[in-house]
Amino acid sequence: MMMKSMVLLSGALLMLGACKSSESKAQANAVMRRYNRPSPDVWAAVTNALQSLDLRIDEGRHDALGGQLTGTRATGDAVLVDVKSVDETTSQVSVSVADGNRNMADIIHSQIGKFLGTGTAKTGFYGGNRWEGTYDTSLSRAMMAAERAFEAMGFAVSNREIKETSADLMARRPGTQAILLRLETGTPAGQPAAAGQPPAAQPAP
């Protein structure tokens, strides 16, 4: 009887250790971002983002200071989203998928940002690296050049959001984090707009 109890106890400890190891791995590979919005707004964006990706929301608990949401992909992978209020206007969001699928977590963050408005993450959507440049060309030509560059580097454009004076391109390559490219058109006052672009708005007299 004693031997049987010891065996059962050992099995339970092994299972607990495996669960803790898996949980630690997922948390260690969680993707964390900050958004310039209060936690209630971010929480609403999180639930909308998961629903837009057809993820099942299993449980969600939150208050004015943040909350935690658990969900499941169609593949059975677990999704954990933790929202914390940093201050009255800033929230921190941590997303982990399965044992640390950072690419999937990046996609969820991009959807959260979409529902909040592009560019709301303080540290950037994908790791905080940012580079800016100015080019003398039209928005449409800049988009074509960007897509050619992505293709040459082995990146596939997975999402396009095109507006009258700006465009957002998201591209990814297997085994790497996604890249979010934002293109904006701006014509200096007194100069004609680039070919194919509307003229810049003139200030009211």
Coordinates of C-alpha atoms in Angstrom, one line a residue:
M1 CA 0.0 0.0 0.0
M2 CA 2.9 2.3 0.9
M3 CA 4.6 1.5 -2.4
K4 CA 1.5 2.3 -4.4
S5 CA 1.0 5.6 -2.6
M6 CA 4.6 6.5 -3.3
V7 CA 4.2 5.7 -7.0
L8 CA 1.0 7.7 -7.3
L9 CA 2.7 10.6 -5.5
S10 CA 5.7 10.4 -7.8
G11 CA 3.4 10.4 -10.9
A12 CA 1.5 13.5 -9.6
L13 CA 4.8 15.4 -9.0
L14 CA 6.0 14.5 -12.5
M15 CA 2.8 15.8 -14.1
L16 CA 3.0 19.0 -12.0
G17 CA 6.6 19.5 -13.0
A18 CA 5.7 19.1 -16.7
C19 CA 2.8 21.6 -16.4
K20 CA 5.0 24.1 -14.6
S21 CA 7.8 23.6 -17.3
S22 CA 5.3 24.2 -20.1
E23 CA 3.8 27.2 -18.4
S24 CA 7.2 28.7 -17.7
K25 CA 8.2 28.2 -21.3
A26 CA 5.1 29.9 -22.6
Q27 CA 5.5 32.9 -20.2
A28 CA 9.2 33.2 -21.1
N29 CA 8.3 33.5 -24.8
A30 CA 5.3 35.8 -24.3
V31 CA 5.3 38.9 -26.5
M32 CA 4.7 42.0 -24.5
R33 CA 3.7 45.5 -25.8
R34 CA 2.5 48.8 -24.4
Y35 CA -0.5 50.7 -25.8
N36 CA -1.3 54.3 -25.3
R37 CA -4.9 53.5 -24.2
P38 CA -6.5 52.9 -20.8
S39 CA -7.0 49.2 -19.9
P40 CA -10.8 49.1 -20.5
D41 CA -10.2 50.2 -24.1
V42 CA -7.4 47.7 -24.5
W43 CA -9.5 44.9 -23.0
A44 CA -12.2 45.5 -25.5
A45 CA -9.7 45.5 -28.3
V46 CA -8.2 42.2 -27.0
T47 CA -11.6 40.4 -27.1
N48 CA -12.4 41.9 -30.5
A49 CA -9.0 40.8 -31.8
L50 CA -9.4 37.2 -30.6
Q51 CA -12.9 37.0 -32.0
S52 CA -11.8 38.3 -35.4
L53 CA -9.2 35.5 -35.5
D54 CA -11.8 32.9 -34.8
L55 CA -10.2 32.0 -31.4
R56 CA -12.5 30.6 -28.7
I57 CA -12.5 32.7 -25.5
D58 CA -12.7 30.2 -22.6
E59 CA -12.5 32.6 -19.7
G60 CA -12.0 36.3 -19.1
R61 CA -11.8 38.3 -15.9
H62 CA -11.1 42.0 -15.7
D63 CA -11.6 45.2 -13.9
A64 CA -10.6 48.8 -14.4
L65 CA -6.9 47.9 -13.7
G66 CA -6.7 45.1 -16.3
G67 CA -7.4 41.4 -16.4
Q68 CA -6.5 38.0 -17.8
L69 CA -8.1 36.1 -20.7
T70 CA -7.6 32.5 -21.8
G71 CA -8.6 31.1 -25.1
T72 CA -8.0 28.2 -27.5
R73 CA -7.1 28.0 -31.2
A74 CA -8.8 25.6 -33.5
T75 CA -5.6 23.5 -33.3
G76 CA -6.1 23.2 -29.6
D77 CA -3.2 25.6 -28.7
A78 CA -3.8 27.6 -25.6
V79 CA -3.8 31.4 -25.7
L80 CA -3.2 33.5 -22.6
V81 CA -3.5 37.3 -22.7
D82 CA -2.7 39.5 -19.7
V83 CA -3.6 43.2 -19.6
K84 CA -2.2 45.5 -16.9
S85 CA -2.8 49.2 -16.4
V86 CA 0.5 51.1 -16.3
D87 CA -1.1 54.5 -15.7
E88 CA -4.4 56.2 -16.6
T89 CA -3.5 56.3 -20.3
T90 CA -1.2 53.4 -20.9
S91 CA -1.7 49.6 -20.7
Q92 CA 0.7 46.7 -21.0
V93 CA -0.4 43.5 -22.8
S94 CA 1.3 40.1 -22.7
V95 CA 0.3 37.5 -25.2
S96 CA 1.5 33.8 -25.1
V97 CA 0.4 31.1 -27.5
A98 CA 1.0 27.3 -26.8
D99 CA 4.6 26.8 -25.6
G100 CA 5.8 30.1 -26.9
N101 CA 4.7 30.6 -30.5
R102 CA 5.9 34.2 -30.9
N103 CA 4.7 34.5 -34.5
M104 CA 1.1 33.8 -33.5
A105 CA 1.4 36.2 -30.6
D106 CA 2.6 38.8 -33.0
I107 CA -0.4 38.3 -35.1
I108 CA -2.7 38.8 -32.1
H109 CA -0.9 42.0 -31.2
S110 CA -1.3 43.3 -34.7
Q111 CA -5.0 42.7 -34.5
I112 CA -5.2 44.4 -31.1
G113 CA -3.4 47.4 -32.6
K114 CA -5.8 47.4 -35.5
F115 CA -8.8 47.7 -33.2
L116 CA -7.0 50.4 -31.2
G117 CA -5.6 52.2 -34.2
T118 CA -2.3 51.7 -36.0
G119 CA 0.8 52.8 -34.2
T120 CA -0.5 52.7 -30.6
A121 CA 2.2 50.4 -29.3
K122 CA 4.9 52.5 -27.6
T123 CA 7.8 50.1 -28.2
G124 CA 6.7 49.1 -31.8
F125 CA 4.7 46.1 -32.7
Y126 CA 7.6 43.8 -33.4
G127 CA 10.4 44.1 -30.9
G128 CA 10.8 47.9 -30.8
N129 CA 13.2 48.3 -33.7
R130 CA 12.2 51.3 -35.8
W131 CA 13.7 53.0 -38.9
E132 CA 12.4 56.0 -40.8
G133 CA 13.3 57.5 -44.2
T134 CA 12.0 60.1 -46.7
Y135 CA 11.7 59.3 -50.4
D136 CA 10.7 61.5 -53.3
T137 CA 8.0 59.2 -54.8
S138 CA 4.3 58.6 -54.8
L139 CA 2.6 56.3 -52.3
S140 CA 1.7 53.8 -55.0
R141 CA 5.3 53.5 -56.2
A142 CA 6.6 53.2 -52.7
M143 CA 4.2 50.4 -52.0
M144 CA 5.3 48.5 -55.2
A145 CA 9.0 49.0 -54.2
A146 CA 8.3 47.8 -50.7
E147 CA 6.6 44.7 -51.9
R148 CA 9.5 43.9 -54.3
A149 CA 11.9 44.4 -51.4
F150 CA 9.9 42.0 -49.2
E151 CA 9.8 39.4 -52.0
A152 CA 13.5 39.7 -52.6
M153 CA 14.2 39.0 -48.9
G154 CA 11.9 36.1 -48.7
F155 CA 9.1 37.9 -46.8
A156 CA 5.4 37.4 -47.8
V157 CA 3.0 40.3 -47.3
S158 CA 0.2 39.0 -45.1
N159 CA -1.8 42.1 -44.7
R160 CA -2.4 45.4 -46.5
E161 CA -4.3 48.4 -45.1
I162 CA -4.4 51.2 -47.7
K163 CA -5.9 54.7 -47.1
E164 CA -5.9 57.9 -49.1
T165 CA -2.6 59.2 -47.7
S166 CA -1.0 56.2 -46.0
A167 CA -0.6 52.4 -46.2
D168 CA 0.4 49.7 -43.7
L169 CA 2.0 46.5 -45.0
M170 CA 2.7 43.5 -42.7
A171 CA 5.1 40.9 -44.0
R172 CA 6.6 37.8 -42.4
R173 CA 9.0 35.0 -43.1
P174 CA 9.0 31.6 -41.5
G175 CA 11.1 31.5 -38.3
T176 CA 11.3 35.3 -38.0
Q177 CA 9.1 38.0 -36.4
A178 CA 6.8 40.0 -38.6
I179 CA 7.6 43.4 -40.0
L180 CA 5.2 46.3 -40.0
L181 CA 5.9 48.9 -42.7
R182 CA 4.0 52.2 -42.6
L183 CA 4.1 54.5 -45.6
E184 CA 2.8 58.1 -45.4
T185 CA 2.6 60.7 -48.1
G186 CA 3.2 64.4 -47.3
T187 CA 3.6 67.2 -49.8
P188 CA 5.4 70.4 -48.7
A189 CA 3.3 73.5 -48.9
G190 CA 3.6 75.3 -52.2
Q191 CA 4.8 72.2 -54.1
P192 CA 2.8 70.1 -56.5
A193 CA 1.8 66.6 -55.3
A194 CA 3.6 63.6 -56.6
A195 CA 2.1 61.8 -59.6
G196 CA -1.0 59.8 -58.6
Q197 CA -1.4 61.6 -55.2
P198 CA -4.0 64.1 -54.1
P199 CA -2.7 67.7 -53.5
A200 CA -1.9 68.6 -49.9
A201 CA -4.6 70.3 -47.9
Q202 CA -4.2 74.0 -47.7
P203 CA -4.6 75.9 -44.4
A204 CA -7.8 77.8 -43.9
P205 CA -7.4 81.6 -44.4

